[in-house]
PDB file of C-alpha atoms and ligand atoms in Angstrom:
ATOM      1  CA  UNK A   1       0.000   0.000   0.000  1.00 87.00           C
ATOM      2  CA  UNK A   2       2.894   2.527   1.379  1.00 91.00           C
ATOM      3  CA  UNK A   3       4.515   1.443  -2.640  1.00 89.00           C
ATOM      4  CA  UNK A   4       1.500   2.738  -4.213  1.00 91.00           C
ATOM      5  CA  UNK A   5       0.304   5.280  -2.221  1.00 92.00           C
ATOM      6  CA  UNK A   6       3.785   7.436  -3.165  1.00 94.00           C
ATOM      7  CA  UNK A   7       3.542   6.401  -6.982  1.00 92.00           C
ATOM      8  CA  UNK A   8       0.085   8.384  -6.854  1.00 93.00           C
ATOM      9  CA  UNK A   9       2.307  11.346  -5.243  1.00 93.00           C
ATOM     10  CA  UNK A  10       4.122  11.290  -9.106  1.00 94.00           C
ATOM     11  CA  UNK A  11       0.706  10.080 -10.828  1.00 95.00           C
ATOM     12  CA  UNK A  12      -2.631  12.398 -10.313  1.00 91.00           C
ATOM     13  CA  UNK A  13      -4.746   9.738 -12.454  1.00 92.00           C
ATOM     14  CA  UNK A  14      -3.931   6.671 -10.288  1.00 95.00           C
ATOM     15  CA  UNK A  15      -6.999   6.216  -7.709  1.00 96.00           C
ATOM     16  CA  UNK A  16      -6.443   3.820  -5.168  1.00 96.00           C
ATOM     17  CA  UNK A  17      -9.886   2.429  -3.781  1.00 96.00           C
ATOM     18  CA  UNK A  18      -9.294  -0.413  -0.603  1.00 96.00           C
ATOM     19  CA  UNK A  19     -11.606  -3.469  -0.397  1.00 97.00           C
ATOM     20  CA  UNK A  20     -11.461  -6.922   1.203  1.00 98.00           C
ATOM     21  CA  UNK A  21     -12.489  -8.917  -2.113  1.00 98.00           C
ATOM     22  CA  UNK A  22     -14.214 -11.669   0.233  1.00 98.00           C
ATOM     23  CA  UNK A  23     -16.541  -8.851   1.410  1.00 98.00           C
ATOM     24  CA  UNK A  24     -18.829  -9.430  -1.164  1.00 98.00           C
ATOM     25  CA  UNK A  25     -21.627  -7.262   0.138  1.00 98.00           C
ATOM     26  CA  UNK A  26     -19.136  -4.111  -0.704  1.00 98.00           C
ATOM     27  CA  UNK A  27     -18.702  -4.506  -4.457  1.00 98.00           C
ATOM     28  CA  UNK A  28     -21.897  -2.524  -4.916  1.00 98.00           C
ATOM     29  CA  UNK A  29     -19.968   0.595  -3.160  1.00 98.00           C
ATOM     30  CA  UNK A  30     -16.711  -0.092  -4.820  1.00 98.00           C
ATOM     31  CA  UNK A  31     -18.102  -0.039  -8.587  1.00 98.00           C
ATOM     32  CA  UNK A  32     -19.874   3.465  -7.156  1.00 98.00           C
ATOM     33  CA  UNK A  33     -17.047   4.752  -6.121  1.00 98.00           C
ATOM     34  CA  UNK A  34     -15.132   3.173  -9.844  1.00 98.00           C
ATOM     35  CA  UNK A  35     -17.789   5.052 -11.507  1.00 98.00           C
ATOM     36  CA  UNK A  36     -17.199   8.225 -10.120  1.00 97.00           C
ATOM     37  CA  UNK A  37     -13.880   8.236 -11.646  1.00 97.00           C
ATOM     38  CA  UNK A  38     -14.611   6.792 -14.875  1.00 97.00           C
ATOM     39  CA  UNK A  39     -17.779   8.985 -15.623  1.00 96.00           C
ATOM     40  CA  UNK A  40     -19.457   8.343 -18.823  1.00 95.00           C
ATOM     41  CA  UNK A  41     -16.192   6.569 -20.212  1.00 97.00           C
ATOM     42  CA  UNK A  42     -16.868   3.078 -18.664  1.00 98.00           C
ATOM     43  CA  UNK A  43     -14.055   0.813 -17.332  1.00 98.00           C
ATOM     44  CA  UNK A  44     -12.195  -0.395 -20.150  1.00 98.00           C
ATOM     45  CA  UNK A  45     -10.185  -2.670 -18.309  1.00 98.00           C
ATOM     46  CA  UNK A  46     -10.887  -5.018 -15.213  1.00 98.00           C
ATOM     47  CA  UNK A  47      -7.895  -6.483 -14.359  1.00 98.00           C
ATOM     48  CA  UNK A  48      -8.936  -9.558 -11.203  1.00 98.00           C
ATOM     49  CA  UNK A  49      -5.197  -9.520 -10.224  1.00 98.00           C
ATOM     50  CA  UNK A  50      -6.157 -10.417  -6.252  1.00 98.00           C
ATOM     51  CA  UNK A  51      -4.861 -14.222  -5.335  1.00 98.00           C
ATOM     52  CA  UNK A  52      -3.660 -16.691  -2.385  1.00 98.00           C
ATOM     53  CA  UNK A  53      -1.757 -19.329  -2.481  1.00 96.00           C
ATOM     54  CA  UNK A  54      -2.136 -21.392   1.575  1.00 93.00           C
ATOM     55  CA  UNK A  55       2.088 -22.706   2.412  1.00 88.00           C
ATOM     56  CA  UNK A  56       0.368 -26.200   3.175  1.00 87.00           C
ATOM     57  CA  UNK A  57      -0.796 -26.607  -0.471  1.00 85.00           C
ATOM     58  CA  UNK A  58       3.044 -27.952  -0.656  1.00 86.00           C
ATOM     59  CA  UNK A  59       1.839 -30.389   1.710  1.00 88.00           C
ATOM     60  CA  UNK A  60      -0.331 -32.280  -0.334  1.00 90.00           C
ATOM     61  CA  UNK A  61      -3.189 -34.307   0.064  1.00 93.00           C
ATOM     62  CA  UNK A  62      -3.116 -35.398   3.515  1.00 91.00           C
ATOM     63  CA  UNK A  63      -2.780 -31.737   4.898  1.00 90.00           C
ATOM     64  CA  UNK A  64      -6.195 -30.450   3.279  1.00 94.00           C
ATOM     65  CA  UNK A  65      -8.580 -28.363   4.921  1.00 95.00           C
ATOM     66  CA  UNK A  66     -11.633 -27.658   3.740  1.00 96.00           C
ATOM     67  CA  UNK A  67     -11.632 -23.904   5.392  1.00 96.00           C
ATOM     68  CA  UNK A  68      -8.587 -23.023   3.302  1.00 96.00           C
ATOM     69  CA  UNK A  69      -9.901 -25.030   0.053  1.00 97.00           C
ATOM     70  CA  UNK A  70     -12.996 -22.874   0.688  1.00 98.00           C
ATOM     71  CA  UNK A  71     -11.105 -19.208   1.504  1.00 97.00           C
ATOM     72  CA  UNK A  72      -8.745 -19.901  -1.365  1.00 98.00           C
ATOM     73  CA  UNK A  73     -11.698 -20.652  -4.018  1.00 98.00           C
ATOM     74  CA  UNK A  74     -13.435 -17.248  -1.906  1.00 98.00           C
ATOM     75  CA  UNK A  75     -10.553 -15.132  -3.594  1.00 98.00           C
ATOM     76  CA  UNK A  76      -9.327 -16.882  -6.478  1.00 98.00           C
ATOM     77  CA  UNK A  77     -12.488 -17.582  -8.038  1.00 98.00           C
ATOM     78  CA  UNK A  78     -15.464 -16.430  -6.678  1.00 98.00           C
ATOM     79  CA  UNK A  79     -14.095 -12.774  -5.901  1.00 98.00           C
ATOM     80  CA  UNK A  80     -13.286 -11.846  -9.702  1.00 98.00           C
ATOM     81  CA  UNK A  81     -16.350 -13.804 -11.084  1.00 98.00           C
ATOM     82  CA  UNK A  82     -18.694 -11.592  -8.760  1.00 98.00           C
ATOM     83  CA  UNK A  83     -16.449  -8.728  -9.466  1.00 98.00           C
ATOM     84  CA  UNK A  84     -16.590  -9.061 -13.206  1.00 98.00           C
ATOM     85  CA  UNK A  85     -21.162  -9.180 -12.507  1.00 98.00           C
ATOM     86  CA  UNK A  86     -20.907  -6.181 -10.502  1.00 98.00           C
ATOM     87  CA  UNK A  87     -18.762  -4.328 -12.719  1.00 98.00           C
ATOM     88  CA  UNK A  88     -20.551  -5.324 -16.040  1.00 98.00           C
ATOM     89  CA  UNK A  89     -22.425  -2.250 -16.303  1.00 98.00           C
ATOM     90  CA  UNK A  90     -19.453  -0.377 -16.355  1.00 98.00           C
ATOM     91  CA  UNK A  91     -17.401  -2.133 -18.816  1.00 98.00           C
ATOM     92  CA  UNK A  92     -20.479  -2.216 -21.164  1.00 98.00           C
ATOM     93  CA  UNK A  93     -20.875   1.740 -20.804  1.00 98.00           C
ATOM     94  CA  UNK A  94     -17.062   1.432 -22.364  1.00 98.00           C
ATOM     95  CA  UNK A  95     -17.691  -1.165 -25.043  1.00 98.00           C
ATOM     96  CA  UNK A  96     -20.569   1.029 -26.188  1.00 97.00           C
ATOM     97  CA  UNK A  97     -19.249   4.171 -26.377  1.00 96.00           C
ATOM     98  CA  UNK A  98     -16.388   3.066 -28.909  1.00 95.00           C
ATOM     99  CA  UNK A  99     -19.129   0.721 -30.816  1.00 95.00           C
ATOM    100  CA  UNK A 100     -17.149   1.240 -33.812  1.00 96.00           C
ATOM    101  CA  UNK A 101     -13.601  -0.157 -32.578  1.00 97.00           C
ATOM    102  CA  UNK A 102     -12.970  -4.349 -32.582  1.00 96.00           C
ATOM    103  CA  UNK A 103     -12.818  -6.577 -29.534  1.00 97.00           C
ATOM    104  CA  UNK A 104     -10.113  -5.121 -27.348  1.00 98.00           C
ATOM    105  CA  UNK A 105      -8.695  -2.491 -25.180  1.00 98.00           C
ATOM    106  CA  UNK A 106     -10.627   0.369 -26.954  1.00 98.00           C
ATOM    107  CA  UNK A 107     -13.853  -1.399 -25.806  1.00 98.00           C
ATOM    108  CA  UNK A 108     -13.660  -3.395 -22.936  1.00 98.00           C
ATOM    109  CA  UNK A 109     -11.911  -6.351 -21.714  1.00 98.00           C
ATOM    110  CA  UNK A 110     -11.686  -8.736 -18.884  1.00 98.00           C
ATOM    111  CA  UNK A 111      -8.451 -10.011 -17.808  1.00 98.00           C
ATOM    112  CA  UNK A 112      -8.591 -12.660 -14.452  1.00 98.00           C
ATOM    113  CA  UNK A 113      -5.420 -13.656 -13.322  1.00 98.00           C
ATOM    114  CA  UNK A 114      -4.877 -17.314 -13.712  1.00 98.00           C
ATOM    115  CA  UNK A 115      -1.916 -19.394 -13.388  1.00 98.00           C
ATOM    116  CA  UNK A 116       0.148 -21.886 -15.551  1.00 98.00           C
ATOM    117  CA  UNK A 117      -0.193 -23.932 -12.101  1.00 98.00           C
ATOM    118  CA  UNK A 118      -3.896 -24.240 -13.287  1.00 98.00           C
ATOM    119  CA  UNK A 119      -3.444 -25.755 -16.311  1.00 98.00           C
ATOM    120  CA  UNK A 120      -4.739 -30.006 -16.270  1.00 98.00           C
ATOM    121  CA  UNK A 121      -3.106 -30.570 -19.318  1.00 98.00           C
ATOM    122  CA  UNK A 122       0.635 -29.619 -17.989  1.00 98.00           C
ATOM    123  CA  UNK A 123       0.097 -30.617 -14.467  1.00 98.00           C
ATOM    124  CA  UNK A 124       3.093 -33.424 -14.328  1.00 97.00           C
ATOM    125  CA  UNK A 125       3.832 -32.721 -10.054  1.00 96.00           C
ATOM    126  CA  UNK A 126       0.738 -33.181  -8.682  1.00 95.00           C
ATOM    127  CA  UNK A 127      -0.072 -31.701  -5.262  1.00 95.00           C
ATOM    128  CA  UNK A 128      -0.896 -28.054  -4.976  1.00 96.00           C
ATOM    129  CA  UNK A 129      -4.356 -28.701  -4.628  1.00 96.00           C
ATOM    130  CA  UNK A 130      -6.188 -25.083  -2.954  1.00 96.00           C
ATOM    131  CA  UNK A 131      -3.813 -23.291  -6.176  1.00 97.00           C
ATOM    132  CA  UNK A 132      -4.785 -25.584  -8.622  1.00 97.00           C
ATOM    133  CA  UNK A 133      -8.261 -26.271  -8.636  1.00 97.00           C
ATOM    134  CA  UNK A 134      -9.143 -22.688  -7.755  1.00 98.00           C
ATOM    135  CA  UNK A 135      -6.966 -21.415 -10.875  1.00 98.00           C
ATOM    136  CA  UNK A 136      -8.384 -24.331 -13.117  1.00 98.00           C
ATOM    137  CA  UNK A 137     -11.740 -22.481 -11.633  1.00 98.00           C
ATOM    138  CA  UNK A 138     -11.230 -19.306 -12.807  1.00 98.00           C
ATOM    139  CA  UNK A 139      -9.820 -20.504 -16.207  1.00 98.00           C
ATOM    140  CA  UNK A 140     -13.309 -21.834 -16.687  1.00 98.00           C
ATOM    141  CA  UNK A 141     -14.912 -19.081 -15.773  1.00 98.00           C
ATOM    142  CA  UNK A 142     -13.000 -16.828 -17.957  1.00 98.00           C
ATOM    143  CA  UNK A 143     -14.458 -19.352 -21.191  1.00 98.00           C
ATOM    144  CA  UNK A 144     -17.933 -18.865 -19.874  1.00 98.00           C
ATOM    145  CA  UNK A 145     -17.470 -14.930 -19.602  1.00 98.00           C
ATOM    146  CA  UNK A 146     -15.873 -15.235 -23.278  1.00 98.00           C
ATOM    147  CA  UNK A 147     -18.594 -16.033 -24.455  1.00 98.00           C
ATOM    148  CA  UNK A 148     -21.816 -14.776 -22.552  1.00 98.00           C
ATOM    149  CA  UNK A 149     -20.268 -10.715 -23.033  1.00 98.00           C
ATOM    150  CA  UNK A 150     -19.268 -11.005 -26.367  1.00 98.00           C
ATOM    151  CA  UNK A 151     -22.244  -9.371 -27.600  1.00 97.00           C
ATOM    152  CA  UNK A 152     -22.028  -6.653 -25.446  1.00 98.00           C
ATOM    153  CA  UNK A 153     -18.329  -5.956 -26.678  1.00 98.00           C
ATOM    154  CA  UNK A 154     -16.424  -7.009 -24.254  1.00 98.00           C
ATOM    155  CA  UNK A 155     -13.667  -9.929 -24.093  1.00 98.00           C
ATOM    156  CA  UNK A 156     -12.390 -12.014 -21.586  1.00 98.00           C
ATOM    157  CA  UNK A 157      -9.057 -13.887 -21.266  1.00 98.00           C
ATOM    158  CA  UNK A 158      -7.034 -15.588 -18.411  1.00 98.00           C
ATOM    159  CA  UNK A 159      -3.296 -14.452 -18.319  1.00 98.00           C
ATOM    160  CA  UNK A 160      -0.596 -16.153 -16.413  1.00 98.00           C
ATOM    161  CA  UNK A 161       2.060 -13.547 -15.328  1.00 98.00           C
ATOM    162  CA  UNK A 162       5.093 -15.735 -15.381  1.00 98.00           C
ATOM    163  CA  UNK A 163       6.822 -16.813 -12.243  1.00 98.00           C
ATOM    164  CA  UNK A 164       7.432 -13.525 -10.639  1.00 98.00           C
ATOM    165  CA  UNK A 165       9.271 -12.181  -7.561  1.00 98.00           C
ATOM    166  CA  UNK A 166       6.398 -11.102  -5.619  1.00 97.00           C
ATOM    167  CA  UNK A 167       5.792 -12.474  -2.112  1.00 95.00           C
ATOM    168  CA  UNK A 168       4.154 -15.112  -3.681  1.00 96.00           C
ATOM    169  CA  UNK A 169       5.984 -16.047  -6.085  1.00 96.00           C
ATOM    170  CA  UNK A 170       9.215 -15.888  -4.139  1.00 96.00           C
ATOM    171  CA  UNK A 171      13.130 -14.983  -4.727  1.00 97.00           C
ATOM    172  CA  UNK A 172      14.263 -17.831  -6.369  1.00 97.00           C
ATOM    173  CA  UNK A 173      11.529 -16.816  -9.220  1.00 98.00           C
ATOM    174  CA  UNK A 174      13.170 -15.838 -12.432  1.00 98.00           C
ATOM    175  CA  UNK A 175      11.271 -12.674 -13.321  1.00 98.00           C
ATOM    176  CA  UNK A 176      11.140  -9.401 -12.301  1.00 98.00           C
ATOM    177  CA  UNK A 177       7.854  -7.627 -11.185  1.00 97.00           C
ATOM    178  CA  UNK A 178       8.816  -4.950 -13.788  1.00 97.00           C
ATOM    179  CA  UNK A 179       9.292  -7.017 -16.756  1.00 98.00           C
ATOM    180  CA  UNK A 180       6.326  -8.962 -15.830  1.00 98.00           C
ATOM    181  CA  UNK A 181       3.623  -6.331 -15.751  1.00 98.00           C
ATOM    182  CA  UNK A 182       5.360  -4.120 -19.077  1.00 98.00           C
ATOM    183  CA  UNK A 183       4.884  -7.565 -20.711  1.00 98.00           C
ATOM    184  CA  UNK A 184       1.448  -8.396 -19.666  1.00 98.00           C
ATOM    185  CA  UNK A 185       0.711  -4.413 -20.197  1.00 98.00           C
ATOM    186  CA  UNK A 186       1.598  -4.775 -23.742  1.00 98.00           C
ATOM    187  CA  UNK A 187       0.032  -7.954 -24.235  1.00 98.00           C
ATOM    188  CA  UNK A 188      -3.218  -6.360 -23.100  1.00 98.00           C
ATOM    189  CA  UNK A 189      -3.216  -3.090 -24.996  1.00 98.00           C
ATOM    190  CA  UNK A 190      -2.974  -5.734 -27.821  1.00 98.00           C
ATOM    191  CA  UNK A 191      -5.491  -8.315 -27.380  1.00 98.00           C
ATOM    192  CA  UNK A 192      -7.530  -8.623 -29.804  1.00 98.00           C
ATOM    193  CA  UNK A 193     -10.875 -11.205 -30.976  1.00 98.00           C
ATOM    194  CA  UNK A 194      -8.855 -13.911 -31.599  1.00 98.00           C
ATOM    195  CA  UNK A 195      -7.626 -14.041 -27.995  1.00 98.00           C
ATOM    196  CA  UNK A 196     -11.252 -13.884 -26.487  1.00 98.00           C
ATOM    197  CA  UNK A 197     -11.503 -16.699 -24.157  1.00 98.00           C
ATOM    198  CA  UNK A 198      -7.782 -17.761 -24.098  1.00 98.00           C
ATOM    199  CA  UNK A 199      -5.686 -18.688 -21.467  1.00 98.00           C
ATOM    200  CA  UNK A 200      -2.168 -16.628 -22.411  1.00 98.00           C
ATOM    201  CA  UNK A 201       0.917 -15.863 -20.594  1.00 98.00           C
ATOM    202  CA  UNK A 202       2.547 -12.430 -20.173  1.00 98.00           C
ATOM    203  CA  UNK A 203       3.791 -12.559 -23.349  1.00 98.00           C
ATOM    204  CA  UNK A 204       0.807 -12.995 -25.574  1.00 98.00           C
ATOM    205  CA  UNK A 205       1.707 -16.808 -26.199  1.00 98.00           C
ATOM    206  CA  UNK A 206      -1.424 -19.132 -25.797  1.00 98.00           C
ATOM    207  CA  UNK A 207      -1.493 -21.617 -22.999  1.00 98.00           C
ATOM    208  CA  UNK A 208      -3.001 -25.391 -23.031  1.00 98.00           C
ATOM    209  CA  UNK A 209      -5.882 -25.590 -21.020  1.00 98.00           C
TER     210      UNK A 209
HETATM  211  N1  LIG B 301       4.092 -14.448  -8.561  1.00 87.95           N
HETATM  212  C1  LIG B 301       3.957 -15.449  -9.417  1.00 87.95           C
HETATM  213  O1  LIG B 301       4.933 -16.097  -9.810  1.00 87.95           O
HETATM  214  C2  LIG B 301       2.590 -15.805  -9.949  1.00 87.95           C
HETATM  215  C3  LIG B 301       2.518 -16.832 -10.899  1.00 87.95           C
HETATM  216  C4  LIG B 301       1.283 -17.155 -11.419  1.00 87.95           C
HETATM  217  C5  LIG B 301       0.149 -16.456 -11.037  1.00 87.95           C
HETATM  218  N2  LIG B 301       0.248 -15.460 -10.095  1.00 87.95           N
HETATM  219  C6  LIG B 301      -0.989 -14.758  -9.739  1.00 87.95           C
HETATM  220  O2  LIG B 301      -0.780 -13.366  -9.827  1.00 87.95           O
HETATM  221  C7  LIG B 301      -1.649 -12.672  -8.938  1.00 87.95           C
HETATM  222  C8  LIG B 301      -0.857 -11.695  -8.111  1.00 87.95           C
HETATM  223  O3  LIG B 301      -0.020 -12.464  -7.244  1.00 87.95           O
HETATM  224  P1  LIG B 301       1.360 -11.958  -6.649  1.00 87.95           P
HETATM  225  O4  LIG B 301       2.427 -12.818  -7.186  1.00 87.95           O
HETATM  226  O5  LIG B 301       1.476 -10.479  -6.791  1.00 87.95           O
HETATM  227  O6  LIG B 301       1.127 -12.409  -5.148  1.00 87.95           O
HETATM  228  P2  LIG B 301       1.256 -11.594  -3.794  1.00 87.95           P
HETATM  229  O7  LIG B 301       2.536 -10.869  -3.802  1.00 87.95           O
HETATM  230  O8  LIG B 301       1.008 -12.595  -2.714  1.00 87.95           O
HETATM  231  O9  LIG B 301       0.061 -10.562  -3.893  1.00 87.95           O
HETATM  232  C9  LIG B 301      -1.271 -11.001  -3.820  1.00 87.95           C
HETATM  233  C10 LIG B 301      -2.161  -9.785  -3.884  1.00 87.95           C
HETATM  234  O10 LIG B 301      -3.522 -10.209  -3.737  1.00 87.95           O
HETATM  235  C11 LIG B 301      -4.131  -9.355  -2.786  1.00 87.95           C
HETATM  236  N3  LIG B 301      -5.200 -10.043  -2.055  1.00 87.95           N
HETATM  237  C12 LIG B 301      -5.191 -11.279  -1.522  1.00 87.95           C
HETATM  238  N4  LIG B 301      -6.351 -11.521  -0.883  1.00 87.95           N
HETATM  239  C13 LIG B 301      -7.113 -10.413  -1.021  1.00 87.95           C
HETATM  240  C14 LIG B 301      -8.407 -10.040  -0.595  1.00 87.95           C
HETATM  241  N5  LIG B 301      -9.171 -10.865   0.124  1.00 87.95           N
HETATM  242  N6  LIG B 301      -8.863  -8.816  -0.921  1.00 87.95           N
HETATM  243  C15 LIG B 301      -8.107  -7.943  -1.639  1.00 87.95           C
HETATM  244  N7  LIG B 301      -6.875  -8.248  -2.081  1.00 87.95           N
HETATM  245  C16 LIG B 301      -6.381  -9.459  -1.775  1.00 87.95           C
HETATM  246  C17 LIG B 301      -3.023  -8.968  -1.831  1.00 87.95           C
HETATM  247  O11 LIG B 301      -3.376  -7.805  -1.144  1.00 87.95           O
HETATM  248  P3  LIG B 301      -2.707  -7.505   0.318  1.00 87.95           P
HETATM  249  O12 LIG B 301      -1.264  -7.334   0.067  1.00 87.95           O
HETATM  250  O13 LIG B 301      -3.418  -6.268   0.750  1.00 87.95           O
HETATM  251  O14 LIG B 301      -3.011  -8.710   1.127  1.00 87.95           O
HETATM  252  C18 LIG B 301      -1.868  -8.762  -2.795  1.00 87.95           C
HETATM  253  O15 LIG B 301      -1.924  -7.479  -3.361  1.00 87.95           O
HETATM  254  C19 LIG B 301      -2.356 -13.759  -8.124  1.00 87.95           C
HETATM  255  O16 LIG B 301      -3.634 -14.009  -8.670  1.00 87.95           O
HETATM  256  C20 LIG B 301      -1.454 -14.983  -8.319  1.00 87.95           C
HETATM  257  O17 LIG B 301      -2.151 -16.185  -8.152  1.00 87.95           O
HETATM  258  C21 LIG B 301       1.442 -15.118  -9.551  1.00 87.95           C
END
């Protein structure tokens, strides 16, 4: 918070807004409070970046819990599904005002932050369970949303970030934070209808499901 509360010192059109995504009840107030920023433009991008990751999902099967499989699905999966239905006014409000422009950035898009870690098809370790399922979740999700917004203009893909250094991610990960979000950044700004519904990486490249 204290990192991006001084890059708003240096940047007057970063808002910061604070919400506990497993309050549900408060996404009413936080799209409000969205929309008075965003006026009559929309929101052209929702980016569900919010995720957990419980240490004892290195544990494996015998250390499962069903509270953590349940708070871990709460953030990973139902947070930026309910987020994406509360903020679908919005993101419509975009779409339509640039009815003219293709699929994309210009209109309005969805991104949910996924993980290659929720992929079935490259799953070779196993374990991981609370990560894995509730990534797989969203990843489903995302198809869903692909399709039932498309008419309203606006696209939906998952995006894995790489492995990153961030607290979750950890030191021994290879990328930086940096390179990681100028990547996925870019990626975005380019996405276009033949990425709506697809699981991608940072770097544009497609993922297997
Ligand atoms: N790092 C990687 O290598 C990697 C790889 C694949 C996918 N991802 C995904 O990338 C996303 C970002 O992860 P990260 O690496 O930046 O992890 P991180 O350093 O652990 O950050 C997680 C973020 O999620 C927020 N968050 C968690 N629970 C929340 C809640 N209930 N309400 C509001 N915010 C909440 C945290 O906010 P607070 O700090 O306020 O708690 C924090 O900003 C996650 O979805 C993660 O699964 C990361």
């Amino acid at each position: 918070l204290q990192e991006l509360k001084s890059l708003q010192q240096s940047h007057s059109k970063l808002h910061l807004l604070q919400i506990d995504l497993k309050d549900f009840d408060k996404y009413g107030e936080i799209v409000k409070q969205v929309e008075e920023v965003t006026g009559s433009d929309g929101l052209n991008v929702l980016f569900n970046s919010a995720g957990v990751s419980p240490r004892s999902s290195f544990l494996g099967l015998r250390a499962l819990k069903a509270s953590e499989l349940l708070d871990t699905f709460s953030v990973n999966c139902v947070a930026p599904l309910m987020l994406t239905k509360a903020f679908i006014p919005l993101l419509k409000k975009a779409a339509k005002a640039n009815k003219s422009a293709p699929l994309g950035v210009t209109r309005a898009v969805v991104v949910n932050m996924s993980s290659i870690l929720g992929s079935i098809e490259t799953n070779v370790d196993g374990s991981l369970y609370h990560y894995r399922v509730t990534k797989s979740g969203i990843n489903a999700a995302t198809k869903s949303m692909s399709i039932d917004l498309k008419n309203d203009g606006i696209m939906a893909v998952s995006m894995h970030p790489g492995w990153v250094k961030t607290d979750m991610g950890g030191e021994k990960a290879p990328m930086e934070v940096e390179e990681s979000c100028e990547k996925m950044i870019e990626t975005i700004y380019g996405l276009d209808a033949s990425k709506n519904g697809g699981f991608i990486q940072y770097d544009g490249s497609s993922l297997p499901w």
